[in-house]
PDB file of C-alpha atoms in Angstrom:
ATOM      1  CA  UNK K   1     -10.014 -16.718   0.073  1.00 56.00           C
ATOM      2  CA  UNK K   2     -11.263 -15.689  -3.307  1.00 60.00           C
ATOM      3  CA  UNK K   3     -12.056 -18.604  -5.573  1.00 60.00           C
ATOM      4  CA  UNK K   4     -10.704 -17.851  -9.022  1.00 55.00           C
ATOM      5  CA  UNK K   5     -10.674 -20.442 -11.742  1.00 53.00           C
ATOM      6  CA  UNK K   6      -7.485 -20.282 -13.748  1.00 49.00           C
ATOM      7  CA  UNK K   7      -8.610 -22.590 -16.543  1.00 50.00           C
ATOM      8  CA  UNK K   8     -10.922 -19.995 -18.074  1.00 51.00           C
ATOM      9  CA  UNK K   9     -10.812 -19.486 -21.832  1.00 52.00           C
ATOM     10  CA  UNK K  10      -9.013 -16.456 -23.213  1.00 53.00           C
ATOM     11  CA  UNK K  11     -11.356 -13.490 -22.889  1.00 53.00           C
ATOM     12  CA  UNK K  12     -12.580 -11.395 -25.747  1.00 54.00           C
ATOM     13  CA  UNK K  13     -12.347  -7.632 -25.338  1.00 52.00           C
ATOM     14  CA  UNK K  14     -16.045  -7.502 -24.371  1.00 58.00           C
ATOM     15  CA  UNK K  15     -15.644 -10.122 -21.642  1.00 67.00           C
ATOM     16  CA  UNK K  16     -12.763  -8.440 -19.801  1.00 70.00           C
ATOM     17  CA  UNK K  17     -14.835  -5.641 -18.275  1.00 78.00           C
ATOM     18  CA  UNK K  18     -17.376  -8.040 -16.814  1.00 81.00           C
ATOM     19  CA  UNK K  19     -14.659 -10.319 -15.464  1.00 80.00           C
ATOM     20  CA  UNK K  20     -12.927  -7.315 -13.921  1.00 82.00           C
ATOM     21  CA  UNK K  21     -16.156  -6.192 -12.212  1.00 87.00           C
ATOM     22  CA  UNK K  22     -16.661  -9.699 -10.839  1.00 88.00           C
ATOM     23  CA  UNK K  23     -13.115  -9.773  -9.486  1.00 88.00           C
ATOM     24  CA  UNK K  24     -13.471  -6.333  -7.877  1.00 91.00           C
ATOM     25  CA  UNK K  25     -16.763  -7.389  -6.262  1.00 92.00           C
ATOM     26  CA  UNK K  26     -15.172 -10.573  -4.951  1.00 92.00           C
ATOM     27  CA  UNK K  27     -12.235  -8.633  -3.501  1.00 94.00           C
ATOM     28  CA  UNK K  28     -14.529  -6.079  -1.832  1.00 94.00           C
ATOM     29  CA  UNK K  29     -16.407  -8.925  -0.120  1.00 95.00           C
ATOM     30  CA  UNK K  30     -13.255 -10.378   1.428  1.00 95.00           C
ATOM     31  CA  UNK K  31     -12.730  -9.890   5.180  1.00 96.00           C
ATOM     32  CA  UNK K  32      -9.348  -8.280   4.487  1.00 97.00           C
ATOM     33  CA  UNK K  33     -10.919  -5.579   2.308  1.00 96.00           C
ATOM     34  CA  UNK K  34     -13.794  -4.937   4.701  1.00 97.00           C
ATOM     35  CA  UNK K  35     -11.375  -4.675   7.603  1.00 97.00           C
ATOM     36  CA  UNK K  36      -9.161  -2.288   5.633  1.00 97.00           C
ATOM     37  CA  UNK K  37     -12.027   0.071   4.795  1.00 97.00           C
ATOM     38  CA  UNK K  38     -13.320  -0.105   8.363  1.00 97.00           C
ATOM     39  CA  UNK K  39      -9.950   0.747   9.867  1.00 97.00           C
ATOM     40  CA  UNK K  40      -9.519   3.535   7.319  1.00 97.00           C
ATOM     41  CA  UNK K  41     -12.778   5.107   8.506  1.00 98.00           C
ATOM     42  CA  UNK K  42     -11.740   4.660  12.147  1.00 97.00           C
ATOM     43  CA  UNK K  43      -8.406   6.336  11.451  1.00 97.00           C
ATOM     44  CA  UNK K  44     -10.166   9.242   9.746  1.00 97.00           C
ATOM     45  CA  UNK K  45     -12.489   9.585  12.747  1.00 97.00           C
ATOM     46  CA  UNK K  46      -9.578   9.626  15.221  1.00 97.00           C
ATOM     47  CA  UNK K  47      -9.168  13.362  15.799  1.00 98.00           C
ATOM     48  CA  UNK K  48      -5.836  13.002  17.581  1.00 97.00           C
ATOM     49  CA  UNK K  49      -4.420  10.899  14.759  1.00 97.00           C
ATOM     50  CA  UNK K  50      -5.651  13.432  12.211  1.00 97.00           C
ATOM     51  CA  UNK K  51      -3.984  16.273  14.128  1.00 97.00           C
ATOM     52  CA  UNK K  52      -0.727  14.330  14.148  1.00 96.00           C
ATOM     53  CA  UNK K  53      -1.048  13.685  10.412  1.00 95.00           C
ATOM     54  CA  UNK K  54      -1.570  17.388   9.798  1.00 94.00           C
ATOM     55  CA  UNK K  55       1.553  18.184  11.811  1.00 92.00           C
ATOM     56  CA  UNK K  56       3.525  15.583   9.875  1.00 91.00           C
ATOM     57  CA  UNK K  57       2.346  16.942   6.530  1.00 89.00           C
ATOM     58  CA  UNK K  58       3.340  20.451   7.556  1.00 87.00           C
ATOM     59  CA  UNK K  59       6.761  19.281   8.679  1.00 86.00           C
ATOM     60  CA  UNK K  60       7.624  16.908   5.847  1.00 80.00           C
ATOM     61  CA  UNK K  61       8.551  19.645   3.384  1.00 78.00           C
ATOM     62  CA  UNK K  62      10.315  21.947   5.830  1.00 74.00           C
ATOM     63  CA  UNK K  63      11.965  19.527   8.234  1.00 62.00           C
ATOM     64  CA  UNK K  64      14.326  21.594  10.266  1.00 74.00           C
ATOM     65  CA  UNK K  65      14.075  19.412  13.313  1.00 78.00           C
ATOM     66  CA  UNK K  66      14.260  15.730  12.367  1.00 83.00           C
ATOM     67  CA  UNK K  67      13.875  14.705  16.012  1.00 87.00           C
ATOM     68  CA  UNK K  68      10.532  16.512  16.266  1.00 87.00           C
ATOM     69  CA  UNK K  69       9.330  14.937  13.039  1.00 88.00           C
ATOM     70  CA  UNK K  70      10.319  11.451  14.224  1.00 91.00           C
ATOM     71  CA  UNK K  71       8.673  12.038  17.607  1.00 93.00           C
ATOM     72  CA  UNK K  72       5.370  13.025  15.989  1.00 94.00           C
ATOM     73  CA  UNK K  73       5.647  10.102  13.568  1.00 94.00           C
ATOM     74  CA  UNK K  74       6.144   7.722  16.478  1.00 96.00           C
ATOM     75  CA  UNK K  75       3.140   9.229  18.281  1.00 96.00           C
ATOM     76  CA  UNK K  76       1.024   8.737  15.173  1.00 96.00           C
ATOM     77  CA  UNK K  77       2.039   5.101  14.711  1.00 96.00           C
ATOM     78  CA  UNK K  78       1.427   4.374  18.379  1.00 97.00           C
ATOM     79  CA  UNK K  79      -2.261   5.327  18.027  1.00 97.00           C
ATOM     80  CA  UNK K  80      -4.500   2.236  18.133  1.00 97.00           C
ATOM     81  CA  UNK K  81      -6.315   3.410  14.997  1.00 97.00           C
ATOM     82  CA  UNK K  82      -3.030   3.747  13.086  1.00 97.00           C
ATOM     83  CA  UNK K  83      -1.829   0.327  14.270  1.00 97.00           C
ATOM     84  CA  UNK K  84      -5.110  -1.298  13.218  1.00 97.00           C
ATOM     85  CA  UNK K  85      -4.986   0.458   9.856  1.00 97.00           C
ATOM     86  CA  UNK K  86      -1.401  -0.693   9.224  1.00 96.00           C
ATOM     87  CA  UNK K  87      -2.284  -4.298  10.061  1.00 97.00           C
ATOM     88  CA  UNK K  88      -5.372  -4.194   7.841  1.00 97.00           C
ATOM     89  CA  UNK K  89      -3.376  -2.598   5.033  1.00 97.00           C
ATOM     90  CA  UNK K  90      -0.808  -5.407   5.203  1.00 97.00           C
ATOM     91  CA  UNK K  91      -3.543  -8.068   5.170  1.00 96.00           C
ATOM     92  CA  UNK K  92      -5.160  -6.492   2.124  1.00 96.00           C
ATOM     93  CA  UNK K  93      -1.764  -6.215   0.423  1.00 95.00           C
ATOM     94  CA  UNK K  94      -1.164  -9.931   1.061  1.00 95.00           C
ATOM     95  CA  UNK K  95      -4.580 -10.781  -0.408  1.00 95.00           C
ATOM     96  CA  UNK K  96      -3.928  -8.674  -3.501  1.00 93.00           C
ATOM     97  CA  UNK K  97      -0.500 -10.277  -3.989  1.00 92.00           C
ATOM     98  CA  UNK K  98      -2.205 -13.698  -3.885  1.00 92.00           C
ATOM     99  CA  UNK K  99      -4.737 -12.526  -6.482  1.00 91.00           C
ATOM    100  CA  UNK K 100      -1.859 -11.212  -8.600  1.00 89.00           C
ATOM    101  CA  UNK K 101      -0.191 -14.637  -8.520  1.00 90.00           C
ATOM    102  CA  UNK K 102      -3.396 -16.279  -9.748  1.00 87.00           C
ATOM    103  CA  UNK K 103      -3.903 -13.717 -12.513  1.00 84.00           C
ATOM    104  CA  UNK K 104      -0.241 -13.946 -13.526  1.00 86.00           C
ATOM    105  CA  UNK K 105      -0.464 -17.724 -13.749  1.00 86.00           C
ATOM    106  CA  UNK K 106      -3.623 -17.565 -15.848  1.00 80.00           C
ATOM    107  CA  UNK K 107      -2.251 -14.842 -18.116  1.00 76.00           C
ATOM    108  CA  UNK K 108       1.219 -16.333 -18.399  1.00 81.00           C
ATOM    109  CA  UNK K 109       2.867 -13.006 -17.498  1.00 81.00           C
ATOM    110  CA  UNK K 110       3.836 -11.108 -14.363  1.00 83.00           C
ATOM    111  CA  UNK K 111       0.548  -9.233 -14.181  1.00 78.00           C
ATOM    112  CA  UNK K 112       1.300  -6.544 -11.567  1.00 75.00           C
ATOM    113  CA  UNK K 113       4.590  -5.589 -13.167  1.00 77.00           C
ATOM    114  CA  UNK K 114       2.985  -5.316 -16.584  1.00 71.00           C
ATOM    115  CA  UNK K 115      -0.074  -3.442 -15.281  1.00 69.00           C
ATOM    116  CA  UNK K 116       1.949  -0.462 -14.011  1.00 68.00           C
ATOM    117  CA  UNK K 117       1.686   2.828 -15.794  1.00 64.00           C
ATOM    118  CA  UNK K 118       4.610   3.669 -17.982  1.00 59.00           C
ATOM    119  CA  UNK K 119       6.240   7.003 -18.680  1.00 62.00           C
ATOM    120  CA  UNK K 120       4.542   6.914 -22.057  1.00 57.00           C
ATOM    121  CA  UNK K 121       1.001   7.070 -20.663  1.00 52.00           C
ATOM    122  CA  UNK K 122       0.363   3.328 -20.784  1.00 48.00           C
TER     123      UNK K 122
END
């Protein structure tokens, strides 16, 4: 797990970028992140999975036969590469939620909620 100290002093504007780079580097080094990127590459290399994805993309906007769409979707998610990717994605999500809790505690706000883009370009 990433070791983040939450008793750090309030950052100045110049310090935030460096702290952000350190956090990103620490996240990239985590097994969950490495596994995610590895399974992503494996999924991209799986030609059958990519063909199914192409079929799904073509059908998603002109679904006339929901049963066919669901059948192809099920075939895609039954591929070992898609299963591994989904599991890795969930593990990375869990890691990032844990990081969010730490940042939120240190900042005294719900970080992820407040970091979302707004309709006003924020």
